[in-house]
Amino acid sequence: MRDIDLTFASGGERLAGTLTLPDGDGLFPAALLVPGSGPIDRDSDHRRLPLGVTRQLAEAFAAAGIASLRYDKRGVGASTGSFLAAGLRDNMDDAGAALAALRERPEIDTARVAPAGHSEGAMIAANLAAHDHTVAAVVLLAGAAKIGSELLRWQAARLAPTMPAVVRALLRLTRTDLVTKVTKNHERIRRTTTDVARIGGVRVNARWTREFLDYDPTADLALIQAPVLAVTGDKDLQVDPGDLARMAELVPGPIETRLIPDLDHILRRQPGPPSLRAYKREAREPIDAQVRDLVTGWLARTLAVPVRDGR
């Protein structure tokens, strides 16, 4: 495969990314890899938690004859701007600009381009597909079908029992309900008007949070005409695995949903009780091979990638 560094403009910023091309000559089908939440780079790496999701998918796609573009979010890596000042709508605009930049490349078959997103990126990929009916397919990894405020309350309720015993004891001692506490913090953020606010002594992306709380992905899901692959793990603590059924009800076009046993939000296998504390250890391992092969094979079939070397 070949990697080509490129830049594109969005919202007055210059975003940087990597175009990964398979061996051979185009025109290639292609995927836009949309990153998840947080200040992560084109490889889905946070400075404290390198996940490598988009990099590993790009490599798998290239081996199957599919090109891809992945990019640094605003204020991360080689991209300009401020991550803390960027809203959810900015992130959607950036993904749209990335999709346009991918289509402009002479190596790419513009009729066979698919957004593929993880976590927040799955919601953004759905938004792209909802409003651009020329996309050929869409992949939603650990995506949601709940309005943001409801999703964050679901997260809080799901996370509470997984916390360390000492934390659970402290919550009981102080009679603190985690869902109530989270909801109150969100109400405080709703009252802010700045891009960045300080909540509990921590600077947070208030604009993104306000927009996310009010964003309902079901409206976009109901507009997607392209084939959809939606994959979530049953150990996911950050999106509701039950949302797969809701996606199947909402998407009017063809959709395949897959619930993967023991898979968590960062696309690794997690035997035993689900826990966020395992992420640091799991991040040292590659993403789950079943998920990687499922997504790659589905995209190759849907985008009609020719079979190579008799395989």
XYZ file of C-alpha atoms in Angstrom:
311
model
C 0.000 0.000 0.000
C 0.988 3.659 -0.353
C 0.423 6.517 2.090
C 0.073 10.072 0.808
C -0.102 13.044 3.188
C -2.650 15.650 2.183
C -4.439 18.693 3.569
C -7.880 20.193 3.015
C -9.720 23.274 4.217
C -12.750 23.342 6.507
C -14.260 26.209 8.483
C -11.220 28.393 8.030
C -8.882 25.668 9.304
C -6.385 23.470 7.508
C -6.910 19.793 8.321
C -4.264 17.169 7.644
C -4.730 13.523 6.817
C -3.387 10.405 5.157
C -4.668 8.928 1.927
C -3.889 5.203 1.911
C -3.953 3.552 -1.505
C -3.824 -0.157 -2.371
C -1.159 -1.547 -4.651
C -1.853 -1.117 -8.328
C -3.578 1.487 -10.408
C -6.948 3.105 -9.690
C -9.699 3.847 -9.939
C -10.144 2.563 -6.395
C -13.258 2.336 -4.262
C -12.667 4.267 -1.067
C -13.723 4.789 2.528
C -13.660 7.982 4.553
C -12.618 6.973 8.078
C -14.354 9.321 10.530
C -12.719 9.480 13.977
C -14.440 9.077 17.323
C -14.852 11.580 20.144
C -12.066 13.399 21.932
C -8.831 15.026 20.761
C -7.627 12.161 18.581
C -5.452 12.094 15.511
C -5.865 10.434 12.135
C -4.976 7.022 13.613
C -7.595 7.302 16.412
C -4.786 7.886 18.907
C -5.202 10.033 22.010
C -1.973 11.064 23.714
C -2.962 8.950 26.720
C -4.782 6.157 24.892
C -3.533 5.184 21.418
C -6.364 3.123 19.948
C -5.219 2.852 16.331
C -8.735 2.059 15.084
C -8.684 4.072 11.861
C -5.051 3.203 11.066
C -5.712 -0.517 11.408
C -8.863 -0.298 9.310
C -6.986 1.677 6.632
C -4.365 -1.077 6.426
C -7.008 -3.811 6.208
C -8.939 -1.892 3.559
C -5.811 -1.365 1.440
C -5.042 -5.087 1.534
C -8.572 -5.690 0.171
C -8.216 -3.141 -2.644
C -10.000 -0.235 -0.918
C -8.434 3.201 -0.561
C -9.130 5.348 2.489
C -8.673 8.815 3.936
C -8.254 9.457 7.660
C -7.507 12.825 9.245
C -6.463 14.680 12.400
C -9.255 16.499 14.200
C -9.018 20.254 14.726
C -6.110 21.241 16.939
C -4.678 17.708 16.914
C -1.651 16.388 15.069
C -0.939 18.492 11.993
C -4.422 20.098 11.838
C -4.918 23.729 12.804
C -7.621 25.091 15.089
C -8.750 24.299 18.630
C -10.262 20.981 19.619
C -11.901 22.518 22.700
C -13.588 25.230 20.626
C -14.970 22.884 17.946
C -18.657 21.938 18.046
C -20.337 18.760 16.867
C -21.537 20.618 13.769
C -17.947 21.675 13.073
C -16.930 18.026 13.217
C -19.700 17.180 10.748
C -18.548 19.982 8.433
C -14.954 18.720 8.671
C -16.058 15.219 7.687
C -17.950 16.654 4.724
C -14.844 18.545 3.626
C -12.782 15.375 3.998
C -15.275 13.458 1.870
C -15.009 16.119 -0.838
C -11.203 16.010 -0.676
C -11.257 12.232 -1.056
C -13.503 12.427 -4.084
C -11.215 15.000 -5.709
C -8.297 12.590 -5.802
C -7.652 11.204 -9.306
C -7.067 7.703 -7.909
C -10.595 7.422 -6.488
C -13.761 6.099 -8.121
C -16.233 8.743 -6.955
C -19.181 6.390 -7.500
C -17.806 3.948 -4.903
C -17.078 5.999 -1.781
C -18.324 5.106 1.713
C -18.039 6.914 5.059
C -17.066 4.586 7.914
C -17.150 5.989 11.435
C -16.453 4.822 14.978
C -18.293 6.130 18.059
C -19.010 9.843 17.458
C -17.657 9.189 13.978
C -20.480 6.697 13.379
C -23.060 9.408 14.026
C -21.162 11.751 11.721
C -20.943 9.059 9.026
C -24.715 8.593 9.293
C -25.188 12.354 8.973
C -23.057 12.385 5.813
C -25.003 9.509 4.276
C -28.334 11.082 5.207
C -27.598 14.272 3.315
C -25.468 12.916 0.459
C -27.301 10.181 -1.374
C -24.373 9.634 -3.732
C -22.414 7.728 -1.063
C -22.264 4.057 -1.980
C -22.409 2.583 1.535
C -21.921 3.500 5.195
C -20.329 1.684 8.148
C -21.403 2.505 11.716
C -19.100 1.096 14.404
C -20.385 1.558 17.966
C -22.970 4.072 16.791
C -25.995 5.372 18.672
C -29.695 5.829 17.970
C -30.544 8.006 20.979
C -30.663 11.772 21.420
C -27.412 12.890 23.041
C -28.867 13.791 26.447
C -30.515 10.374 26.728
C -27.350 8.590 25.581
C -25.199 10.321 28.222
C -27.690 9.430 30.957
C -27.647 5.825 29.713
C -23.836 5.889 29.896
C -23.875 7.137 33.477
C -26.337 4.438 34.562
C -24.305 1.738 32.789
C -20.964 2.927 34.170
C -22.003 3.276 37.816
C -21.987 -0.478 38.637
C -18.587 -0.947 36.912
C -16.735 1.582 39.059
C -14.191 0.441 41.662
C -15.690 -0.650 44.970
C -14.186 2.313 46.817
C -15.838 4.754 44.391
C -19.201 3.006 44.662
C -18.900 3.126 48.461
C -18.112 6.851 48.346
C -21.140 7.494 46.145
C -23.346 5.617 48.590
C -21.820 7.433 51.565
C -22.436 10.835 49.991
C -25.825 9.728 48.666
C -24.749 10.686 45.185
C -26.691 9.321 42.240
C -24.351 9.349 39.254
C -27.110 9.848 36.681
C -28.502 12.811 38.619
C -25.040 14.316 39.019
C -24.276 13.970 35.313
C -27.639 15.468 34.374
C -27.031 18.484 36.637
C -23.623 19.051 35.028
C -25.253 18.964 31.614
C -27.826 21.522 32.735
C -24.975 23.781 33.843
C -23.338 23.409 30.440
C -26.625 24.166 28.674
C -26.654 27.548 30.443
C -23.235 28.463 29.083
C -22.782 30.506 25.917
C -19.039 30.156 25.320
C -17.183 27.522 23.318
C -15.209 26.461 26.391
C -16.439 26.413 29.994
C -15.035 25.320 33.348
C -17.099 22.615 35.073
C -15.845 21.259 38.386
C -12.529 22.991 37.801
C -12.031 21.302 34.420
C -12.147 23.076 31.049
C -14.692 21.342 28.821
C -15.851 21.743 25.254
C -19.152 23.411 26.147
C -20.195 24.125 22.586
C -19.733 20.517 21.524
C -21.615 19.311 24.598
C -24.564 21.650 24.032
C -24.849 20.521 20.431
C -24.415 16.854 21.311
C -27.065 16.949 24.042
C -29.632 18.136 21.501
C -28.508 16.009 18.557
C -30.924 13.217 17.639
C -29.317 10.734 15.227
C -32.622 9.036 14.464
C -33.552 11.818 12.042
C -30.414 11.139 9.987
C -30.756 7.356 10.184
C -34.254 7.648 8.716
C -32.860 9.369 5.606
C -30.103 6.923 4.650
C -30.711 5.181 1.334
C -27.297 3.534 0.935
C -26.527 0.052 2.302
C -25.565 0.178 5.994
C -23.435 -2.081 8.174
C -23.896 -1.362 11.898
C -21.677 -3.189 14.395
C -21.704 -2.883 18.192
C -20.306 -5.021 20.989
C -22.467 -6.403 23.767
C -19.880 -5.157 26.318
C -20.132 -1.556 25.100
C -20.458 0.885 28.013
C -20.689 4.030 25.899
C -23.458 3.237 23.427
C -26.491 1.032 23.948
C -26.171 -2.285 22.061
C -29.971 -2.234 21.917
C -29.741 0.701 19.517
C -28.902 -1.766 16.728
C -32.544 -2.830 16.651
C -33.637 0.803 16.500
C -31.272 1.418 13.574
C -32.756 -1.539 11.728
C -36.224 -0.034 12.188
C -35.203 3.462 11.112
C -32.954 2.977 8.081
C -35.137 2.723 4.962
C -32.399 1.225 2.801
C -30.713 -2.176 3.201
C -29.073 -2.590 6.611
C -27.102 -5.375 8.273
C -26.682 -5.195 12.053
C -24.199 -7.283 14.017
C -23.971 -7.585 17.802
C -20.541 -9.017 18.673
C -20.219 -10.979 21.941
C -17.624 -9.702 24.446
C -16.730 -6.721 22.234
C -16.336 -3.355 23.956
C -16.461 0.235 22.737
C -12.841 0.358 21.554
C -13.447 -2.738 19.380
C -11.482 -5.154 21.539
C -12.664 -8.380 23.166
C -13.327 -8.062 26.884
C -14.221 -11.289 28.708
C -15.833 -10.962 32.118
C -17.689 -7.927 33.460
C -17.353 -4.831 31.239
C -14.972 -2.158 32.494
C -13.385 1.034 31.193
C -10.291 0.273 33.259
C -9.337 -2.480 30.815
C -8.965 -0.034 27.921
C -5.340 0.876 28.634
C -4.280 -2.773 28.556
C -6.507 -3.624 25.585
C -5.190 -0.720 23.517
C -1.843 -2.535 23.278
C -3.586 -5.209 21.225
C -5.016 -4.818 17.702
C -8.711 -4.327 17.120
C -10.774 -7.480 17.066
C -10.022 -9.579 13.999
C -13.671 -10.571 13.515
C -14.730 -6.932 13.394
C -11.870 -5.966 11.081
C -12.618 -8.806 8.667
C -16.390 -8.292 8.852
C -16.152 -4.613 7.958
C -13.508 -5.133 5.288
C -15.352 -8.000 3.632
C -18.697 -6.203 3.713
C -17.219 -3.067 2.155
C -15.392 -5.078 -0.515
C -18.642 -6.817 -1.502
C -20.788 -3.697 -1.314
C -18.321 -1.559 -3.263
C -17.761 -4.430 -5.732
C -13.999 -4.756 -5.300
C -12.632 -7.241 -7.868
C -11.308 -10.522 -6.465
C -7.503 -10.650 -6.601
C -5.117 -13.527 -7.281
C -7.894 -16.042 -7.608
C -9.071 -15.422 -4.030
